[in-house]
Structure formats: structure tokens, C-alpha cells
Amino acid sequence: MNVEANVLLSRFTTIGTGGPAAAFARPETVEELQEALVFAGERGLPVAVVGLGSNVLVADDGFAGLVLKLAGDLANVGVRQELLVAGGGAANAVALHRARAAGLGGFEFACAIPGTAGGGVRMNAGAYGGDWAGIIERALIVDADGARWLVRDELGLHYRRSGLRPGEVVAEVEFRLTPRPAEEIKRLVADLQAQRKAAQPTNKRTYGSVFKNPDHELTAGRMLESCSLRGYRIGGAQISPRHANFIENADGARSDDAVALMAEARRRAWDQYGVELEHEVVFLGDLELPPLVT
Ligand SMILES: Cc1cc2nc3c(=O)[nH]c(=O)nc-3n(C[C@H](O)[C@H](O)[C@H](O)COP(=O)(O)OP(=O)(O)OC[C@H]3O[C@@H](n4cnc5c(N)ncnc54)[C@H](O)[C@@H]3O)c2cc1C
């Protein structure tokens, strides 16, 4: 397997920011994946996976480790009776297409989530009342020591998080779906996509929700909106004028601009509501939010 040096990660993130990965590989099989993990272990390199990069913010000076992008068999999708079987690197859009062609429903909510099957496990991705935890049967988890199947309850899935540890990679996911006519799936997806388009900046470069919804009557978006943050800009990054829990790459943004916006948003939510917002986006590399002055 080919390991490349200094691959620019801005190419692999939906926000389009981020510096280089010290090492980068595209394993295509479980064996190659394990080989890559052993390679990193022997050199003491931290490992990260990028799916479609739709919920990561990579430091401008990059990631001093090995970044993996699953490809080949590890990005395939198939159907076995009522199971949708997706490689960890398979795009949700492709998986949804296969499910619809096979007349299997239950994955429609994922039409709003521009990621992969594996990234969805890591984040317990969800939308419109559905999430990965609701449909996963089991997932194949690979680390430097080998591969093992974990059933849903062993994956530690909670609101936008899982129990996966660094260095554990989701190589394959089985989703249990239910028979549903393709036409019905199509209608449902069109309806969800229209709802999404009406509420969020779907035609901008973002990394999805910046913060998790707090335990509060207001969502993170509504809270930040009431802190007058819509349209607020630092450098090339801007809080979306449409939805205050999104940061857009307005013009040549750097990750540092996005972090500065996040710090300001957290400060205002704290000052105005006494709420400590927790970021949903995953940081890769040397990135940190300043502590709140309490
Ligand atoms: C416009 C937009 C709308 C969005 N809407 C939603 C939404 O409605 N609901 C929602 O939940 N999310 C949403 N997101 C966020 C994002 O799409 C999800 O979190 C998605 O599941 C991330 O998948 P990914 O493959 O892109 O992962 P990445 O963003 O590439 O990575 C996210 C995390 O998962 C890890 N990871 C990725 N692949 C694997 C793997 N195979 N094994 C182990 N770890 C892995 C990464 O290392 C990282 O820690 C949205 C994002 C955008 C840009």
C-alpha cells in the first residue's frame, strides 16, 4: 500500500480548510487497513480517518500523523436480504441509492447527512428523528491488533458520539432496513431535502452543525442567532446568515478563522445564557478553543 507524504487535507474537507497530513494512505481492503495501522503504530504516528470530511476541522498547520481515506472494498455498498452492507468509506448518498433500488426503507433520513457509513458510526449521525443507532445491526472495527464485529449496543452510540477510540476504524457497517416501495422512499427523500434546503445553507462550504444542541430550551442555532451572530465574520469565515449554527467558508477561510468564530460564539452563549456550548465538529491537529472566562 502506498503511503504519501504531505497531502493537503483541505481537499478532503467540506469546509475546504486544513493543512497537510504527514502521511496519507487509501487502504482498499481490511488487510491493507490493518497494515496501515501497524505502519503507524511502529512509527508512533497518531491515526485519523477522513470520510467525506463533513464534520472535521483540520488545523492550518496540518496533522502530524497518518490520515486514512477508505477506498475500494472499504467503500462498496451491497444489499443482503434486508441488510444494507456498506464499507466504512461508502458515501451515504450511494448507500441510500442502493437501499432505494432494493426497495428497503429506513435510511432516508441520511439524505441530509453528507458523510460516510463509518463517519456516521463515529458521530452517531442523525437527522429528522432517525440516527445510526436506530438502524445499525453491527459494525466491523479494525485496529492494529485485528478486526472484530461489534453489535449496536457495544458501539456506545449516544447523541453525536460513539465509544470508538482513537486508532479504531469502522471498516464495514450493516444496517437493518425494512421493505418499502422505491417510489415512497423517493417521495420521503424529496420532502426531507426540501425541508433541509429551506432551513440550512446547503449550497455553501460548511462542516455541518458547529455545536451540539445544549440541554436548554433553545437549540444551539437559535441561541447563537439571539446572540446576534448571524452573518458575523472573522477573516474568510462567516457565521451563516441563514442558520447561526453553521460556519461558512465565505472567501479563502482558514481553520483559524473558524476557530475564532467558534470562540466568540461560545463566549456570547456563556455571557447571555450561562451555557457552555460543546463543539460537534471534530478537531484534527493542534486546534483548541480558549477556555471560557467564568
Ligand atoms: C451541510 C451539512 C449538513 C450536515 N447535516 C448533518 C445532520 O443532519 N446530522 C448529522 O448527524 N450530521 C450532519 N452533518 C455532519 C456530518 O455530515 C456527519 O457527522 C457525518 O456523519 C460525518 O461523516 P464523514 O464521513 O464526513 O466523517 P468526517 O467528517 O470525515 O469525520 C468525522 C469523524 O468521524 C471519524 N471517521 C470518519 N470515518 C471513519 C471511519 N471509517 N472509522 C472511524 N472513524 C471515522 C473521523 O476521524 C472524525 O473523527 C452535516 C454536515 C454538513 C456539511
Coordinates of C-alpha atoms and ligand atoms in Angstrom, one line a residue:
M1 CA 0.0 0.0 0.0
N2 CA 1.3 3.4 -1.0
V3 CA 1.8 5.9 1.8
E4 CA 2.1 9.5 0.6
A5 CA 3.7 12.4 2.5
N6 CA 2.4 15.9 3.0
V7 CA -1.0 15.5 1.4
L8 CA -3.1 18.7 1.7
L9 CA -6.3 17.9 3.7
S10 CA -8.3 20.9 2.6
R11 CA -9.0 18.8 -0.5
F12 CA -10.8 16.3 1.8
T13 CA -12.9 18.6 4.0
T14 CA -16.3 20.1 3.1
I15 CA -15.3 23.5 4.5
G16 CA -12.2 23.4 2.3
T17 CA -9.6 24.4 5.0
G18 CA -6.8 22.5 6.7
G19 CA -3.1 21.9 6.2
P20 CA -1.2 18.7 5.2
A21 CA -1.2 15.2 6.7
A22 CA 2.4 14.0 7.5
A23 CA 1.3 10.6 6.0
F24 CA -1.7 9.7 3.9
A25 CA -3.0 6.3 2.6
R26 CA -6.1 4.9 0.9
P27 CA -6.5 1.3 2.1
E28 CA -8.8 -0.8 -0.1
T29 CA -9.2 -4.0 2.0
V30 CA -9.3 -4.9 5.7
E31 CA -5.8 -6.4 5.3
E32 CA -4.4 -3.1 3.8
L33 CA -6.2 -1.1 6.6
Q34 CA -4.6 -3.2 9.2
E35 CA -1.2 -2.9 7.5
A36 CA -1.6 0.9 7.6
L37 CA -2.5 0.8 11.3
V38 CA 0.6 -1.4 12.1
F39 CA 2.7 1.0 10.0
A40 CA 1.5 3.9 12.1
G41 CA 1.9 2.0 15.4
E42 CA 5.5 1.1 14.6
R43 CA 6.4 4.8 13.9
G44 CA 4.4 6.2 16.8
L45 CA 2.1 8.1 14.5
P46 CA -1.4 9.0 15.6
V47 CA -4.1 7.9 13.2
A48 CA -7.2 9.6 11.9
V49 CA -9.7 8.7 9.2
V50 CA -11.4 11.1 6.9
G51 CA -14.8 10.1 5.5
L52 CA -16.2 12.9 3.4
G53 CA -14.7 15.4 5.8
S54 CA -18.1 16.8 6.5
N55 CA -17.6 17.2 10.2
V56 CA -13.9 17.8 10.7
L57 CA -11.9 20.9 11.1
V58 CA -8.2 20.4 10.3
A59 CA -5.5 22.7 11.8
D60 CA -4.0 25.1 9.2
D61 CA -0.6 23.5 10.0
G62 CA -2.0 20.1 9.4
F63 CA -1.9 16.8 11.2
A64 CA 1.4 15.2 12.3
G65 CA 0.1 11.6 11.8
L66 CA -1.3 9.1 9.4
V67 CA -4.6 10.0 7.7
L68 CA -6.6 7.2 6.1
K69 CA -9.2 7.6 3.4
L70 CA -11.0 4.3 2.9
A71 CA -11.4 3.2 -0.7
G72 CA -12.0 0.1 -2.9
D73 CA -13.8 -2.7 -1.0
L74 CA -13.9 -0.5 2.1
A75 CA -16.2 2.0 0.2
N76 CA -18.5 -0.5 -1.5
V77 CA -22.2 -0.9 -0.8
G78 CA -24.3 -4.1 -1.2
V79 CA -27.6 -5.5 -0.1
R80 CA -28.2 -8.9 1.6
Q81 CA -31.9 -9.6 2.1
E82 CA -32.9 -6.7 4.5
L83 CA -29.4 -5.7 5.4
L84 CA -27.7 -2.8 3.7
V85 CA -24.0 -3.5 3.9
A86 CA -21.7 -0.5 3.5
G87 CA -18.0 -0.1 3.6
G88 CA -16.9 2.4 6.2
G89 CA -15.9 4.7 3.4
A90 CA -19.1 4.4 1.5
A91 CA -20.9 7.7 0.9
N92 CA -24.4 7.9 2.5
A93 CA -25.8 9.1 -0.9
V94 CA -24.6 5.9 -2.6
A95 CA -25.9 3.7 0.3
L96 CA -29.3 5.4 0.1
H97 CA -29.4 4.9 -3.7
R98 CA -28.7 1.2 -3.2
A99 CA -31.3 0.9 -0.5
R100 CA -33.9 2.5 -2.6
A101 CA -33.1 0.3 -5.6
A102 CA -33.6 -2.7 -3.4
G103 CA -36.9 -1.4 -2.0
L104 CA -35.5 -1.0 1.5
G105 CA -36.6 1.9 3.7
G106 CA -35.3 3.4 7.0
F107 CA -32.2 5.1 5.7
E108 CA -34.0 8.1 4.1
F109 CA -33.0 10.4 7.0
A110 CA -29.4 10.1 5.9
C111 CA -30.1 12.0 2.7
A112 CA -29.5 15.1 4.8
I113 CA -26.1 13.9 6.0
P114 CA -23.2 14.3 3.5
G115 CA -20.9 11.8 5.1
T116 CA -20.0 8.1 5.0
A117 CA -21.2 5.0 6.8
G118 CA -18.1 4.9 9.0
G119 CA -18.2 8.6 9.9
G120 CA -21.8 8.1 10.8
V121 CA -20.9 5.5 13.3
R122 CA -18.2 7.7 14.9
M123 CA -20.6 10.6 15.2
N124 CA -23.9 8.6 15.6
A125 CA -25.1 10.8 12.8
G126 CA -28.8 11.6 12.7
A127 CA -31.5 13.8 11.3
Y128 CA -35.3 14.1 11.2
G129 CA -35.8 11.7 14.1
G130 CA -33.5 8.9 12.8
D131 CA -29.9 8.1 13.6
W132 CA -27.3 5.4 13.1
A133 CA -28.1 3.9 16.5
G134 CA -31.7 3.2 15.3
I135 CA -30.7 1.1 12.2
I136 CA -27.3 -0.4 12.9
E137 CA -27.1 -4.1 13.3
R138 CA -23.3 -4.3 13.7
A139 CA -20.0 -2.8 12.6
L140 CA -16.6 -4.2 11.7
I141 CA -14.0 -2.4 13.8
V142 CA -10.3 -2.6 12.9
D143 CA -7.3 -1.6 14.9
A144 CA -3.6 -2.5 14.9
D145 CA -4.4 -5.7 16.7
G146 CA -7.1 -7.1 14.4
A147 CA -10.7 -6.9 13.3
R148 CA -13.9 -7.6 15.3
W149 CA -17.6 -7.2 14.9
L150 CA -19.4 -5.0 17.4
V151 CA -23.2 -5.1 17.7
R152 CA -25.1 -1.9 18.1
D153 CA -25.1 -1.9 21.9
E154 CA -21.3 -2.4 22.0
L155 CA -20.6 0.7 19.9
G156 CA -21.6 3.2 22.7
L157 CA -23.8 5.3 20.4
H158 CA -25.2 8.5 22.0
Y159 CA -26.2 11.9 20.7
R160 CA -23.5 12.7 18.2
R161 CA -20.9 10.5 19.7
S162 CA -19.8 6.9 20.0
G163 CA -17.5 4.8 22.1
L164 CA -14.9 4.4 19.3
R165 CA -11.3 5.1 20.5
P166 CA -8.6 6.8 18.5
G167 CA -7.0 4.2 16.2
E168 CA -10.2 2.2 15.8
V169 CA -11.6 2.3 12.3
V170 CA -15.0 1.3 11.1
A171 CA -14.4 -0.9 8.0
E172 CA -17.9 -2.1 7.4
V173 CA -21.4 -1.4 8.6
E174 CA -24.6 -3.5 8.5
F175 CA -27.9 -1.6 8.6
R176 CA -31.1 -3.4 9.2
L177 CA -33.8 -1.8 7.0
T178 CA -37.4 -2.7 6.2
P179 CA -39.2 -3.2 2.8
R180 CA -40.6 0.0 1.4
P181 CA -41.6 0.8 -2.2
A182 CA -38.9 2.8 -4.1
E183 CA -41.5 5.5 -5.0
E184 CA -42.3 6.1 -1.4
I185 CA -38.6 6.3 -0.5
K186 CA -38.1 8.8 -3.3
R187 CA -41.0 11.0 -2.1
L188 CA -39.8 10.9 1.5
V189 CA -36.3 11.9 0.5
A190 CA -37.5 14.8 -1.7
D191 CA -39.6 16.0 1.2
L192 CA -36.6 15.9 3.7
Q193 CA -34.3 17.6 1.2
A194 CA -36.8 20.4 0.6
Q195 CA -37.1 20.9 4.4
R196 CA -33.3 21.0 4.7
K197 CA -32.9 23.5 1.8
A198 CA -35.4 25.8 3.4
A199 CA -33.6 25.9 6.7
Q200 CA -29.8 25.5 6.1
P201 CA -27.1 26.8 3.9
T202 CA -27.0 23.8 1.6
N203 CA -25.1 25.5 -1.2
K204 CA -22.2 26.8 0.9
R205 CA -18.9 25.1 2.2
T206 CA -19.5 24.3 5.8
Y207 CA -18.9 21.4 8.2
G208 CA -22.5 21.0 9.3
S209 CA -23.5 21.8 12.9
V210 CA -20.8 23.6 14.7
F211 CA -22.1 22.9 18.3
K212 CA -24.2 20.2 19.8
N213 CA -27.6 21.2 20.9
P214 CA -27.3 22.1 24.6
D215 CA -29.6 20.9 27.4
H216 CA -31.7 24.1 27.1
E217 CA -35.0 25.1 25.6
L218 CA -33.1 26.8 22.7
T219 CA -31.2 24.9 20.1
A220 CA -27.6 25.9 19.5
G221 CA -28.7 27.7 16.3
R222 CA -31.5 29.7 18.0
M223 CA -29.2 30.6 20.9
L224 CA -26.5 31.9 18.6
E225 CA -29.0 33.7 16.5
S226 CA -30.3 35.6 19.6
C227 CA -26.6 36.5 20.3
S228 CA -26.7 38.5 17.1
L229 CA -24.2 36.2 15.4
R230 CA -25.9 35.6 12.0
G231 CA -23.6 36.9 9.3
Y232 CA -20.8 37.7 11.8
R233 CA -17.4 37.3 10.1
I234 CA -13.8 36.8 11.0
G235 CA -11.2 36.6 8.2
G236 CA -12.7 34.4 5.4
A237 CA -15.1 32.6 7.7
Q238 CA -18.7 33.7 8.4
I239 CA -21.5 32.5 10.7
S240 CA -24.2 31.6 8.2
P241 CA -26.7 34.3 7.6
R242 CA -29.3 31.5 7.2
H243 CA -28.5 29.4 10.3
A244 CA -26.3 30.5 13.1
N245 CA -25.0 27.0 14.0
F246 CA -23.2 26.8 10.6
I247 CA -19.9 28.4 9.7
E248 CA -19.3 29.1 6.0
N249 CA -16.1 29.4 4.1
A250 CA -17.1 32.8 2.7
D251 CA -13.8 33.6 1.0
G252 CA -10.5 31.9 1.4
A253 CA -11.2 30.9 5.0
R254 CA -8.6 29.4 7.3
S255 CA -9.4 26.9 10.1
D256 CA -8.1 29.6 12.5
D257 CA -10.9 31.9 11.3
A258 CA -13.4 29.2 12.1
V259 CA -11.9 28.6 15.5
A260 CA -12.0 32.3 16.3
L261 CA -15.7 32.4 15.3
M262 CA -16.4 29.4 17.5
A263 CA -14.6 31.0 20.4
E264 CA -16.7 34.2 20.0
A265 CA -19.9 32.2 19.7
R266 CA -19.2 30.2 22.9
R267 CA -18.3 33.4 24.8
R268 CA -21.6 35.1 23.8
A269 CA -23.7 32.0 24.6
W270 CA -22.0 31.8 28.0
D271 CA -22.4 35.5 28.8
Q272 CA -26.0 35.6 27.7
Y273 CA -27.3 32.2 28.8
G274 CA -24.7 30.7 31.1
V275 CA -24.5 27.8 28.6
E276 CA -21.2 26.2 27.8
L277 CA -21.6 25.1 24.2
E278 CA -19.8 21.8 23.2
H279 CA -18.5 21.6 19.7
E280 CA -19.9 18.8 17.4
V281 CA -17.2 19.2 14.7
V282 CA -14.2 17.0 15.3
F283 CA -10.8 18.8 15.5
L284 CA -7.8 17.3 13.8
G285 CA -4.3 18.5 14.6
D286 CA -3.3 21.2 17.0
L287 CA -6.6 23.1 17.5
E288 CA -8.1 24.3 20.7
L289 CA -10.9 26.6 21.8
P290 CA -9.8 29.1 24.5
P291 CA -11.3 28.3 27.9
L292 CA -14.4 30.4 28.9
V293 CA -13.8 33.1 31.4
T294 CA -16.3 32.1 34.1
Ligands
LIG1 C1 -24.2 20.5 5.0 C2 -24.0 19.5 6.2 C3 -25.1 19.0 6.8 C4 -25.0 18.1 7.9 N1 -26.1 17.6 8.5 C5 -25.9 16.7 9.4 C6 -27.1 16.2 10.1 O1 -28.2 16.5 9.8 N2 -26.9 15.3 11.1 C7 -25.7 14.8 11.4 O2 -25.5 14.0 12.3 N3 -24.6 15.4 10.9 C8 -24.7 16.3 9.9 N4 -23.6 16.8 9.3 C9 -22.2 16.4 9.8 C10 -21.6 15.2 9.1 O3 -22.1 15.1 7.8 C11 -21.8 13.9 9.9 O4 -21.2 14.0 11.2 C12 -21.2 12.7 9.1 O5 -21.6 11.5 9.7 C13 -19.7 12.7 9.1 O6 -19.3 11.7 8.2 P1 -17.9 11.8 7.4 O7 -17.8 10.5 6.7 O8 -17.9 13.0 6.5 O9 -16.9 12.0 8.6 P2 -15.7 13.0 8.7 O10 -16.3 14.4 8.8 O11 -14.7 12.8 7.6 O12 -15.1 12.6 10.1 C14 -15.9 12.8 11.3 C15 -15.3 12.0 12.4 O13 -15.5 10.6 12.1 C16 -14.3 9.9 12.0 N5 -14.4 8.9 11.0 C17 -14.7 9.1 9.7 N6 -14.8 7.9 9.1 C18 -14.5 6.9 10.0 C19 -14.3 5.5 10.0 N7 -14.5 4.8 8.8 N8 -14.0 4.9 11.1 C20 -13.7 5.6 12.3 N9 -13.9 6.9 12.3 C21 -14.2 7.6 11.2 C22 -13.2 11.0 11.7 O14 -11.9 10.6 12.1 C23 -13.8 12.1 12.5 O15 -13.4 11.9 13.9 C24 -23.7 17.7 8.2 C25 -22.6 18.2 7.6 C26 -22.7 19.1 6.5 C27 -21.5 19.6 5.8

